[in-house]
Short mmCIF file of C-alpha atoms and ligand atoms in Angstrom, two decimals:
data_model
loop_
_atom_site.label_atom_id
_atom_site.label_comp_id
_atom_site.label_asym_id
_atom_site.label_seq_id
_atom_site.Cartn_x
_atom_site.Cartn_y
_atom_site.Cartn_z
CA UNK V 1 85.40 -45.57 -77.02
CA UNK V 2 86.71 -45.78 -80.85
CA UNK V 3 89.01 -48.59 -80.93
CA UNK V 4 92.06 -48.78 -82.74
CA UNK V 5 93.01 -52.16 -82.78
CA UNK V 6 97.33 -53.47 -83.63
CA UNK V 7 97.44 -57.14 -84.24
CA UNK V 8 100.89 -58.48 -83.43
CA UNK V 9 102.59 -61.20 -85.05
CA UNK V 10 100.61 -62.00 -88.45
CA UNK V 11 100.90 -65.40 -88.81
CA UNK V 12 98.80 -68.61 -88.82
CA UNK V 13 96.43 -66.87 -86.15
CA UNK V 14 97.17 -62.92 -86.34
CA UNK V 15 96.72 -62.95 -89.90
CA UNK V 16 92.77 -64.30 -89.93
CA UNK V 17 91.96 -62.35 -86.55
CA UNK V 18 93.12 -58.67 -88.18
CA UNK V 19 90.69 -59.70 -91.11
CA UNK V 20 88.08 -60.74 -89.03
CA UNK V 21 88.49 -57.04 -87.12
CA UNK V 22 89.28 -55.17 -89.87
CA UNK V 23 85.81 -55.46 -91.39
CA UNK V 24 84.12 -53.45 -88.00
CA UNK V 25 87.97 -51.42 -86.82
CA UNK V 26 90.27 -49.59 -87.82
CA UNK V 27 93.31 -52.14 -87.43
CA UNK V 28 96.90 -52.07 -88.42
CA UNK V 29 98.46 -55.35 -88.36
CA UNK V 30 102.58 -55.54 -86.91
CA UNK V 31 105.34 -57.97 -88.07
CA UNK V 32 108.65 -58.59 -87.34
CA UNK V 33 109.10 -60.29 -90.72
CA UNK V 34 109.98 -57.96 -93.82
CA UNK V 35 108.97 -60.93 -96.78
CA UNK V 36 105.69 -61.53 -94.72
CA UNK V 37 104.76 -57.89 -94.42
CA UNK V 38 105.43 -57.05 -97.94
CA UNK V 39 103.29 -60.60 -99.52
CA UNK V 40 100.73 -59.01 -97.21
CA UNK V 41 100.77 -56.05 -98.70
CA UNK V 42 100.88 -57.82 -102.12
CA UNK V 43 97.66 -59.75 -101.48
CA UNK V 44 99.55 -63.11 -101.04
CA UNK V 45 99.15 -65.07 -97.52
CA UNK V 46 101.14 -68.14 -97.77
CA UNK V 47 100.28 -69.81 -94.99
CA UNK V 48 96.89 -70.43 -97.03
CA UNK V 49 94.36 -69.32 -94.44
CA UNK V 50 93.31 -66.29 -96.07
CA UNK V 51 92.78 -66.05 -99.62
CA UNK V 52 94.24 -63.23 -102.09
CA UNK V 53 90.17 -62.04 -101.99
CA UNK V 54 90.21 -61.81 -98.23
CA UNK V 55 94.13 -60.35 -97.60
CA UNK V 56 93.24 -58.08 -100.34
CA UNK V 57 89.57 -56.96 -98.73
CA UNK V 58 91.33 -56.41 -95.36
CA UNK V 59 93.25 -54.05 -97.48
CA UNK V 60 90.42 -52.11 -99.08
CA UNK V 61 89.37 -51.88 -95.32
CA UNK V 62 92.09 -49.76 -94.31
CA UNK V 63 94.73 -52.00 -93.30
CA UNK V 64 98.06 -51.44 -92.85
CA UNK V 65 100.67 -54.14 -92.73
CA UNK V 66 104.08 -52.69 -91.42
CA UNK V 67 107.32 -52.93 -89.77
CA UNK V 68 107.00 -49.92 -88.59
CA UNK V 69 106.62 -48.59 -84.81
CA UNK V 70 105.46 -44.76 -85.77
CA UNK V 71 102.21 -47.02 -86.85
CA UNK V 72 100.69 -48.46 -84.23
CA UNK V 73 101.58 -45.54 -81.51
CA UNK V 74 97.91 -44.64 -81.96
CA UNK V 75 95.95 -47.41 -81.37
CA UNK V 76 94.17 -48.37 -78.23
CA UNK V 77 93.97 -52.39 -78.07
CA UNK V 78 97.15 -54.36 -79.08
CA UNK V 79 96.28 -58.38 -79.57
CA UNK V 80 100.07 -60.01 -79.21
CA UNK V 81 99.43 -63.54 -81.58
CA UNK V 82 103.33 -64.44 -81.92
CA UNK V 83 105.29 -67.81 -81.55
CA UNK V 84 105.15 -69.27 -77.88
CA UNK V 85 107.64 -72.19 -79.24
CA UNK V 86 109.83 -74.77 -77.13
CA UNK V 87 113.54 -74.93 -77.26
CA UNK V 88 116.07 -77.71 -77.53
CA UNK V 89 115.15 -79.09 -74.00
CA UNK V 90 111.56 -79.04 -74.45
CA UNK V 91 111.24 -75.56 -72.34
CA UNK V 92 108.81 -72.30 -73.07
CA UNK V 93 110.61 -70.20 -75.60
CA UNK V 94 109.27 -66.59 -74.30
CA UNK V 95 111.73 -64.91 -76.34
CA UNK V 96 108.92 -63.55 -78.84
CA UNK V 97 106.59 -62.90 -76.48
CA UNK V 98 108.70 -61.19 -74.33
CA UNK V 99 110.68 -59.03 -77.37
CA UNK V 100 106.67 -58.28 -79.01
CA UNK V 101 105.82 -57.42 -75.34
CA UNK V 102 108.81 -54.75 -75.35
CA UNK V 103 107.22 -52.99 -78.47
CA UNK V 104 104.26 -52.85 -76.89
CA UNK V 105 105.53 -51.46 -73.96
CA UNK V 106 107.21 -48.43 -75.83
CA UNK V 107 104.25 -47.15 -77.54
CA UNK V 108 101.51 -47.79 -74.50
CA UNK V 109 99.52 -45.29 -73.20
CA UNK V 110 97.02 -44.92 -70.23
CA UNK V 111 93.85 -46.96 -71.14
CA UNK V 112 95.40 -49.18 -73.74
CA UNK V 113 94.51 -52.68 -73.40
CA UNK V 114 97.14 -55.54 -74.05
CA UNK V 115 95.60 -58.59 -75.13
CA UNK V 116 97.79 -61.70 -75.28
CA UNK V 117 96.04 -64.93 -77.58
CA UNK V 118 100.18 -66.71 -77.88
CA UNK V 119 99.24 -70.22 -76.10
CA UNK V 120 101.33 -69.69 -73.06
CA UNK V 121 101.36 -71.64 -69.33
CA UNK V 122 99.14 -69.79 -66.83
CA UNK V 123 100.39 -66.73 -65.19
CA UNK V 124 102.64 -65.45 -68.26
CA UNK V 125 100.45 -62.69 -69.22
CA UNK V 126 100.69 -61.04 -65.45
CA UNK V 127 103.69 -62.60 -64.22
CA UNK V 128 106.15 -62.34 -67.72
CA UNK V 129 104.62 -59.78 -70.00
CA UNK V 130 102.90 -57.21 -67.29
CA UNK V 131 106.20 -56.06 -65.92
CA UNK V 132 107.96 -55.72 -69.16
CA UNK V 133 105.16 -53.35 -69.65
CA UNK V 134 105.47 -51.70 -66.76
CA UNK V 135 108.97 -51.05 -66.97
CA UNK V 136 109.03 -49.84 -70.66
CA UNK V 137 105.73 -47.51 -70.39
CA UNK V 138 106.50 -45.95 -67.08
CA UNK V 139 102.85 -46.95 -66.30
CA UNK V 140 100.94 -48.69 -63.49
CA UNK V 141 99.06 -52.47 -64.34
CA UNK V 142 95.57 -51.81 -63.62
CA UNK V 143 95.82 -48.36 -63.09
CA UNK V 144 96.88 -46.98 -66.43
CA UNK V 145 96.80 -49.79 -68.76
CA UNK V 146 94.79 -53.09 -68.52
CA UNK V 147 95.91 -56.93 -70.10
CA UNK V 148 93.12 -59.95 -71.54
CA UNK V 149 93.90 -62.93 -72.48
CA UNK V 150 91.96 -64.98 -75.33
CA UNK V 151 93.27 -68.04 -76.33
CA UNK V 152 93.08 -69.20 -80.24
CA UNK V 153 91.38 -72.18 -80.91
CA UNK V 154 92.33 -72.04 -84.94
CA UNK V 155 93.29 -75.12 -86.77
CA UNK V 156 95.30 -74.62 -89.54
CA UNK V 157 93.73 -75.61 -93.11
CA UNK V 158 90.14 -76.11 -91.45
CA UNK V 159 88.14 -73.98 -93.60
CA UNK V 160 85.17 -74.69 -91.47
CA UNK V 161 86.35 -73.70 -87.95
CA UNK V 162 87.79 -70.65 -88.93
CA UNK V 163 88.21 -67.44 -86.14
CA UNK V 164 84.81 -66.47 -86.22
CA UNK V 165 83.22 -69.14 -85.85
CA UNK V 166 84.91 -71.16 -82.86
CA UNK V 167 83.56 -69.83 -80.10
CA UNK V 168 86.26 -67.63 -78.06
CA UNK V 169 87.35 -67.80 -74.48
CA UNK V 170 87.60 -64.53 -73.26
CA UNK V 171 89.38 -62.75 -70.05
CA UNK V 172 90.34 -59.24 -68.44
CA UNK V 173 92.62 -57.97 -66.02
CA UNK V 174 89.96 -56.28 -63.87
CA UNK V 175 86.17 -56.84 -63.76
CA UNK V 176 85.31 -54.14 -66.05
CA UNK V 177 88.22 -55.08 -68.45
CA UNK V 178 87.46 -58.44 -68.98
CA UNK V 179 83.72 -57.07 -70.25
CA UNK V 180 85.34 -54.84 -72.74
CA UNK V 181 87.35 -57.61 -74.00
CA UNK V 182 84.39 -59.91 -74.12
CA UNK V 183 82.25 -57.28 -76.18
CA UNK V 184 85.28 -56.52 -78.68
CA UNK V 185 85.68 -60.12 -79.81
CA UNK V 186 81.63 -60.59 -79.27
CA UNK V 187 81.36 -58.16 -81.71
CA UNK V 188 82.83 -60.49 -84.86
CA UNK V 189 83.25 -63.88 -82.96
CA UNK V 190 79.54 -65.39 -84.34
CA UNK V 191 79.48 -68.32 -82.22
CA UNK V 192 80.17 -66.25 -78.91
CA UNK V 193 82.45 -66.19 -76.36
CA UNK V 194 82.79 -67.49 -72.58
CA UNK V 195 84.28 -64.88 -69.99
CA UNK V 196 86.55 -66.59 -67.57
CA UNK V 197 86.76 -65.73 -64.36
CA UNK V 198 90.37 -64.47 -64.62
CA UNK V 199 93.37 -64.51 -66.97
CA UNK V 200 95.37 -67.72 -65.07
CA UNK V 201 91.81 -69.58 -65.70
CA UNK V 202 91.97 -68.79 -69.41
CA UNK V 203 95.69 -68.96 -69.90
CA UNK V 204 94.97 -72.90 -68.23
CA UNK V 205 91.86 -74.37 -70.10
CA UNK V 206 94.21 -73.36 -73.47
CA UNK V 207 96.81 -75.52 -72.59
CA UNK V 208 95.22 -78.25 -71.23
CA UNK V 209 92.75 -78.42 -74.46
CA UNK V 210 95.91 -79.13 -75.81
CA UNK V 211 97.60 -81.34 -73.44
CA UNK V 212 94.16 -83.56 -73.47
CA UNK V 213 94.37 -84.39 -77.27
CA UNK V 214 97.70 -85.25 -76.44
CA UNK V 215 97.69 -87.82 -73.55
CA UNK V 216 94.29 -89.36 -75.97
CA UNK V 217 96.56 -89.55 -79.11
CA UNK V 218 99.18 -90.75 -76.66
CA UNK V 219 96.90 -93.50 -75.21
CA UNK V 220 96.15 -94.60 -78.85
CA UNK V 221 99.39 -94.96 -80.08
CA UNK V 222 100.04 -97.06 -77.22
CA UNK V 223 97.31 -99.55 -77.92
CA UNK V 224 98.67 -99.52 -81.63
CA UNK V 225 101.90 -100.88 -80.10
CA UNK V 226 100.32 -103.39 -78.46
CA UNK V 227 97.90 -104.17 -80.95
CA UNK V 228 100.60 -104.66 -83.34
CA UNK V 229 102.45 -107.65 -81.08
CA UNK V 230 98.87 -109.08 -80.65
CA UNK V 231 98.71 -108.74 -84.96
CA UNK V 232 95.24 -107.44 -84.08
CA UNK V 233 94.00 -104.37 -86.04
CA UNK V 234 93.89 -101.26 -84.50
CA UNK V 235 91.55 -99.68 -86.52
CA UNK V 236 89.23 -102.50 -86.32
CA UNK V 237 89.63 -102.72 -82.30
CA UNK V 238 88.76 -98.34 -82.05
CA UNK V 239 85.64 -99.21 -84.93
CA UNK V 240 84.21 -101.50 -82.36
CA UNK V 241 85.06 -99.37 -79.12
CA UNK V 242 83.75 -96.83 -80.45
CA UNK V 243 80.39 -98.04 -80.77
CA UNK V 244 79.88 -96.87 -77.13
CA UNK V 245 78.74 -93.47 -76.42
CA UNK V 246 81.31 -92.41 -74.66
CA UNK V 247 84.71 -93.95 -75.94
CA UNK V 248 86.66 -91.46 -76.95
CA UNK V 249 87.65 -91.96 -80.20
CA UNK V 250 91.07 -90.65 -81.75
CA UNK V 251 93.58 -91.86 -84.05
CA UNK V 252 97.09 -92.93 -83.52
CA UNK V 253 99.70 -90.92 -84.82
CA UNK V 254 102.27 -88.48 -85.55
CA UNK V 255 101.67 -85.71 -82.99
CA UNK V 256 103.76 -82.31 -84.44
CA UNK V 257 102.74 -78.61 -85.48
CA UNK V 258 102.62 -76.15 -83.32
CA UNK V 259 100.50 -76.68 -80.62
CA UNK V 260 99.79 -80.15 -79.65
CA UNK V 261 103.63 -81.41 -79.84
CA UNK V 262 104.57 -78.45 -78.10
CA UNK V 263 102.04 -76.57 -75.38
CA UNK V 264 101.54 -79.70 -73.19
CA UNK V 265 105.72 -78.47 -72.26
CA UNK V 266 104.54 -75.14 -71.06
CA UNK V 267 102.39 -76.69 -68.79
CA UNK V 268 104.83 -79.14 -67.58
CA UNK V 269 107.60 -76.71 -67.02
CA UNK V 270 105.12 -74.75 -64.80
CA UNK V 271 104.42 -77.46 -62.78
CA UNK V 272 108.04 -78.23 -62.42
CA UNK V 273 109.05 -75.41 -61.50
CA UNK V 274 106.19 -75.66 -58.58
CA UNK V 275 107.83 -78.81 -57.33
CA UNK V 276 104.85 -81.22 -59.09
CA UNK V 277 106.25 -83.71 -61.73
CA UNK V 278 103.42 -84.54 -64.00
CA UNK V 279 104.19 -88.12 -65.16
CA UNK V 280 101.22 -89.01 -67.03
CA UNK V 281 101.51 -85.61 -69.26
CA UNK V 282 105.32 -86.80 -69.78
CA UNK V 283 104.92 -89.87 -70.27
CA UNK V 284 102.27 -88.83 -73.36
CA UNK V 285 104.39 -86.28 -74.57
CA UNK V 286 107.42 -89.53 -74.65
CA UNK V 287 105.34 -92.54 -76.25
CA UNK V 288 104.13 -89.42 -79.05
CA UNK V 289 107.92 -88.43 -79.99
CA UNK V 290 108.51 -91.93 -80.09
CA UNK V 291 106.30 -92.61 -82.91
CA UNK V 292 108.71 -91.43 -85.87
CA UNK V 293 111.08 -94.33 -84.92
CA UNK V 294 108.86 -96.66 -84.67
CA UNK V 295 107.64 -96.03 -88.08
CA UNK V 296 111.14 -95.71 -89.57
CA UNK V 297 111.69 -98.92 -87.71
CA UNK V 298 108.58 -101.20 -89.64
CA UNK V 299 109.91 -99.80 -93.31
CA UNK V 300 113.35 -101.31 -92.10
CA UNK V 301 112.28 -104.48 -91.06
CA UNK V 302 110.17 -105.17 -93.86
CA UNK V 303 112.65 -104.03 -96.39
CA UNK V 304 115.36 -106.65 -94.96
CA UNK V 305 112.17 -109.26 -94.85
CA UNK V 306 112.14 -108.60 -98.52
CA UNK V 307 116.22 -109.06 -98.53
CA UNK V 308 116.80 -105.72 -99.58
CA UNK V 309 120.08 -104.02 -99.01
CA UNK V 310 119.45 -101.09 -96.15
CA UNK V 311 122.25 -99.11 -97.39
CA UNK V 312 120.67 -97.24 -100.88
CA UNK V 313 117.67 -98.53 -100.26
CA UNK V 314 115.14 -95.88 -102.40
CA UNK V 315 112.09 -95.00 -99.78
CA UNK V 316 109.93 -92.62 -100.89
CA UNK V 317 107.60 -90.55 -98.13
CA UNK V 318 104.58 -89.27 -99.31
CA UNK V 319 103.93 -85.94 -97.05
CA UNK V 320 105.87 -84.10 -94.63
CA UNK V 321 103.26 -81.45 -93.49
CA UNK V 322 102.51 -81.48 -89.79
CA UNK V 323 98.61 -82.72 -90.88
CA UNK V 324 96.80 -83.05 -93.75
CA UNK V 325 95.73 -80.78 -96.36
CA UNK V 326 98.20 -77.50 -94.96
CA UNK V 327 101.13 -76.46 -95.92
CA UNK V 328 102.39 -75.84 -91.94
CA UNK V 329 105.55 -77.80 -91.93
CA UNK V 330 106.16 -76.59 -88.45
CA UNK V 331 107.56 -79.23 -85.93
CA UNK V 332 106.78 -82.21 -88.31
CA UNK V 333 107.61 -85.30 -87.32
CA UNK V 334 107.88 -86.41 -90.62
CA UNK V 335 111.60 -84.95 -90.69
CA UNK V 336 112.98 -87.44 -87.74
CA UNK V 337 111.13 -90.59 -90.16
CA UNK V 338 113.00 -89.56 -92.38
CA UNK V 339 116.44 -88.74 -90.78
CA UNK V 340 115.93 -91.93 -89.36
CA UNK V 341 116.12 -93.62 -92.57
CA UNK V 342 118.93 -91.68 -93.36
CA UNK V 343 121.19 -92.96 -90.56
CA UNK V 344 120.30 -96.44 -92.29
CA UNK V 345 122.10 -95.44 -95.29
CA UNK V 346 118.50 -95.03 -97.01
CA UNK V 347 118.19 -92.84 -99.87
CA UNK V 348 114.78 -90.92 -99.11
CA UNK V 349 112.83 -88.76 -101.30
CA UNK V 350 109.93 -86.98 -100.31
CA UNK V 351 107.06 -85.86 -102.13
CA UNK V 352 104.54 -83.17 -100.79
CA UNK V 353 102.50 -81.36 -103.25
CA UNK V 354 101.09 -79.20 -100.64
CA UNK V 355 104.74 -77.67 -99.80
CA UNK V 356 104.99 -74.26 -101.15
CA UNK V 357 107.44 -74.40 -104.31
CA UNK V 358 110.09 -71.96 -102.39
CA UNK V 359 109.98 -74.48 -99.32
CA UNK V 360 110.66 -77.38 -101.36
CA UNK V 361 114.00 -76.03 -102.18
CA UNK V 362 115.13 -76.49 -98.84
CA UNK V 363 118.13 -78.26 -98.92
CA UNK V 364 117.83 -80.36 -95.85
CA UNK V 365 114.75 -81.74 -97.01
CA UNK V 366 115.13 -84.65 -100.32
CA UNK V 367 112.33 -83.18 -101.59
CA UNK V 368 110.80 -84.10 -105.47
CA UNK V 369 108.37 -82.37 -107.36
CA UNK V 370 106.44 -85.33 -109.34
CA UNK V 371 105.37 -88.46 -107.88
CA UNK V 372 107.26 -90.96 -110.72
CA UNK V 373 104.91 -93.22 -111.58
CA UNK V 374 105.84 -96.25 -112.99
CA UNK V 375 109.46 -95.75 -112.41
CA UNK V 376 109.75 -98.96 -110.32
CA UNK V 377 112.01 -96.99 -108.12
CA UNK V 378 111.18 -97.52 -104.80
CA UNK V 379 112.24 -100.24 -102.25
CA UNK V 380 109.69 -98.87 -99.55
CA UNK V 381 106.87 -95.98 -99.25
CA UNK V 382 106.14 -94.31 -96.23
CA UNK V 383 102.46 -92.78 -96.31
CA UNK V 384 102.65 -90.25 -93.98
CA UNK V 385 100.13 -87.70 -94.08
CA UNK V 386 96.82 -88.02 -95.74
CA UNK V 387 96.31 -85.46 -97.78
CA UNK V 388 93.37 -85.91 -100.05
CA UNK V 389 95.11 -86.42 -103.10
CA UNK V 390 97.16 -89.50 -101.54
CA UNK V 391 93.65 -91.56 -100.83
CA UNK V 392 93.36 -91.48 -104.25
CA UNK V 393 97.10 -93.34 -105.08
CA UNK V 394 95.33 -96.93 -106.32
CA UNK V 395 97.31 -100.34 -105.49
CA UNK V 396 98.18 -100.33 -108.95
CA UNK V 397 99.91 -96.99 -108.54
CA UNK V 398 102.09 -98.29 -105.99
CA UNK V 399 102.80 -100.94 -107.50
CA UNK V 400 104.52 -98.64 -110.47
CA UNK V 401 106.31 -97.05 -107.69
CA UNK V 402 107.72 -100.02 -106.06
CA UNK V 403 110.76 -101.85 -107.17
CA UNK V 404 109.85 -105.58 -106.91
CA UNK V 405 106.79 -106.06 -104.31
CA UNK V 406 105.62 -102.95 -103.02
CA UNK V 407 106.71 -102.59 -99.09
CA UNK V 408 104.01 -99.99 -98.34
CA UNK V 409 103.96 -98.16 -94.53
CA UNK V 410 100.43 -96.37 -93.48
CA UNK V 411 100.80 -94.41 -90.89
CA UNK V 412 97.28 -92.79 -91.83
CA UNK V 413 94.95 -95.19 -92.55
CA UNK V 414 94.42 -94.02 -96.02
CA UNK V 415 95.45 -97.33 -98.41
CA UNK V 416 94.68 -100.26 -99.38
CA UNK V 417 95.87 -103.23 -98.06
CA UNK V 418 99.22 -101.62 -97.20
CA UNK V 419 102.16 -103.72 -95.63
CA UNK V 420 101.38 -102.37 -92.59
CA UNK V 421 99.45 -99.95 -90.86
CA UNK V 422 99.95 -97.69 -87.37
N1 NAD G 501 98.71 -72.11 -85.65
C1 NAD G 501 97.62 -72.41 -84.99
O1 NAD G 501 96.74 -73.03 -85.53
C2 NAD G 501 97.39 -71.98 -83.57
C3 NAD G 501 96.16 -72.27 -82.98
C4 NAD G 501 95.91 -71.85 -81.71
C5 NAD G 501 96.89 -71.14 -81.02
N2 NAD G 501 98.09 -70.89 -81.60
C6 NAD G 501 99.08 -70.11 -80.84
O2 NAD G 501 99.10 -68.79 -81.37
C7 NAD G 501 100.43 -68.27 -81.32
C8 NAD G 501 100.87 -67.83 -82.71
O3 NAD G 501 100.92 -68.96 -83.54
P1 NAD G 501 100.98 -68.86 -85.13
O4 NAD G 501 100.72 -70.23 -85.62
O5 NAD G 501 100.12 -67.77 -85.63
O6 NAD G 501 102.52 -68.47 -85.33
P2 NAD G 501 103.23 -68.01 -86.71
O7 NAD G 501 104.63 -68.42 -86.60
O8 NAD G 501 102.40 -68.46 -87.88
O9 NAD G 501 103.10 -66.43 -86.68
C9 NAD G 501 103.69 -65.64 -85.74
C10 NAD G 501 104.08 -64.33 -86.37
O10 NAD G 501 104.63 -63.52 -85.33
C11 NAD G 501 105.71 -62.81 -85.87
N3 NAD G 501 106.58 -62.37 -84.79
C12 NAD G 501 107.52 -63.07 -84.10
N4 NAD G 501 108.11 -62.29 -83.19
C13 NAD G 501 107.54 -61.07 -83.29
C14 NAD G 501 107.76 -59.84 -82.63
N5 NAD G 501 108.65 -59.72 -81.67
N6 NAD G 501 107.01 -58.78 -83.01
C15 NAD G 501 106.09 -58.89 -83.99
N7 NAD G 501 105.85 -60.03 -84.65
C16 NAD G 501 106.58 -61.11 -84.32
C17 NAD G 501 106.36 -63.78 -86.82
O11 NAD G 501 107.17 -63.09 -87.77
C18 NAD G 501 105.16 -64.46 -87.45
O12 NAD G 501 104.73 -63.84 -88.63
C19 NAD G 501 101.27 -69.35 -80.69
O13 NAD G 501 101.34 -69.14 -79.32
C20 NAD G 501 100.49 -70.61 -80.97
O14 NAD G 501 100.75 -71.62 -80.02
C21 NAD G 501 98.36 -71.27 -82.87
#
């Protein structure tokens, strides 16, 4: 069978997956947003995981970024990669899935296959999205048209584990379905792919791969509390742990983006709603959000160590990206650090050079666009993200930064000597 593949939702994951295709398919590539579709079509991604070369190769490959319905009528595999976000009270946000699923739905035929890769808690692909399309096709699950699920494993700005290379876990709505997904991904995923035994499998080992990194961060962050009472070093203590083959060693830090701050929810809500109350997953999810206060909390108290007046106090934060070295501001936690300082009176500035230049005229966000050295501005800095370029800001750097001793806050790990570090 000649597959015509539609990629929906070309962001941070549809984006790279469409290129990866489009060398060996014909694909066309959907979006709901007019300025992304028409930087596609420009060349530009800005979410930085494709290059100009690569958007614009996908291009000379045939494909077609649009808006626009009449264009993906004739293809044979949709792959739905949109938002699966959380709202206000930490519950799934299926409104994209569920409003993608719809278009689906009205152009599906009999043998299509819907593929779902949104990071979702088990049973939304056959529970949520199967009888929206049902009900806007007219046709039977199973019968007429067949779902897959294959979660992405992408991390954004890792130029090493990029699509092709992770090794994919794949699923199918039948027996026979789930080996046509496996050999269409097979066919450009180089490291290969493992066939679960059924979509609710695959939908689960997403989110908990996921929800794992985020109890371990969790568990860290915790020992950095106590560490700190104790005035013993974190770092030093997970140097030394780690020494043993099978201490699992992570960092302590801000958890945010859009997966690890947010999927461990869907699987909590699921369980929830099944009556099961999943404290330890909670509890992680708790001690993580907690972290931005915390931090807020040290510059304080080491700014009125240093008799400095809280209200007008200049901090500056150096990075506001959800991790290093990407331009994903997504979920940050940067932004409650910093609104915490702000309901201190503290005038904040923020300095990211990895923020695209049309982001950093948000106005909700104090950003600046040079770091000014030797001003002597600053009553506090907040390092928190470590982007490369910030290892390299030298003691006497800071120093030129700081007004009077420098008060300097690592939440990364990534300077010398600082005033204190997470
Ligand atoms: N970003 C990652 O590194 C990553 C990694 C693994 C899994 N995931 C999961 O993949 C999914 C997509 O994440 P992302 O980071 O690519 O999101 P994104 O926000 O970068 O991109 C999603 C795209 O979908 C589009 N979209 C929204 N609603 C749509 C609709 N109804 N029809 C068509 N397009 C629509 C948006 O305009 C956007 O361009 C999420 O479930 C996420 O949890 C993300």
């Amino acid at each position: 069978m000649l597959k015509k593949i539609t990629i929906i939702g070309l962001g941070y994951v549809g984006l790279p997956l469409a290129h990866a295709f489009s060398g060996k398919y014909e694909v066309v590539g959907f979006d709901i947003n007019k300025p992304r579709v028409d930087e596609l079509n420009s060349g530009f991604d800005r979410t930085l995981e494709l290059t100009s070369e690569q958007v614009n190769e996908s291009l000379k490959n045939g494909m077609k970024f649009t808006m626009d319905i009449e264009d993906i009528k004739d293809s044979n595999v949709y792959i739905v990669t949109v938002p699966t976000p959380i709202d206000n009270n930490n519950e799934p946000d299926l409104t994209p899935i569920e409003k993608s699923t719809e278009t689906v739905s009205k152009v599906l035929k009999k043998g299509d296959i819907v593929i779902y890769e949104s990071t979702v808690y088990p049973g939304v692909t056959e529970e949520v999205c199967v009888p929206i399309l049902e009900g806007g096709s007219g046709l039977k699950f199973n019968e007429d048209f067949y779902c897959g699920y294959s979660p992405e494993r992408i991390n954004p700005g890792d130029k090493e584990h990029t699509v092709t290379k992770i090794l994919k876990i794949t699923s199918g709505s039948t027996p026979e379905i789930a080996k046509v997904v496996d050999e269409l991904y097979k066919s450009i995923i180089t490291a290969g792919t493992h066939l679960a035994s059924s979509i609710k499998v695959a939908e689960a080992a997403k989110v908990i791969e996921n929800t794992q990194r985020d109890v371990n961060i969790a568990l860290m962050n915790e020992l950095a509390m106590i560490f700190d009472t104790m005035n013993i070093n974190t770092n030093a203590v997970l140097e030394a742990a780690a020494t043993k083959w099978n201490f699992i060693k992570l960092a302590p830090g801000l958890v945010g983006g859009h997966c690890i701050g947010v999927d461990p929810y869907y699987l909590t809500h699921k369980a929830q709603s099944l009556g099961y109350t999943p404290n330890l997953i909670l509890g992680a999810r708790h001690i993580n959000n907690g972290m931005s206060k915390l931090i807020a909390d040290k510059a304080v108290k080491y700014m009125v160590k240093a008799d400095k007046k809280l209200n007008g106090a200049k901090v500056l934060v150096l990075g506001i990206t959800f991790k290093e070295n990407c331009p994903d501001m997504r979920n940050t936690k940067v932004v409650d650090i910093i609104s915490e300082l702000q309901e201190y009176e503290c005038d904040v500035d923020v300095y990211d050079y990895w923020v695209d230049k049309s982001d950093r005229e948000s106005k909700t966000i104090p950003f600046i666009d040079e770091l000014p050295y030797n001003s002597h501005k600053y009553d506090a800095i907040i390092v928190a993200v470590g982007h490369d370029k910030f290892k390299e800001i030298t003691q006497e750097e800071y120093a030129g930064l700081s007004k009077g001793a420098p008060i300097v806050i690592d939440v990364k790990g990534i300077v010398e000597n600082p005033t204190w570090r997470l």
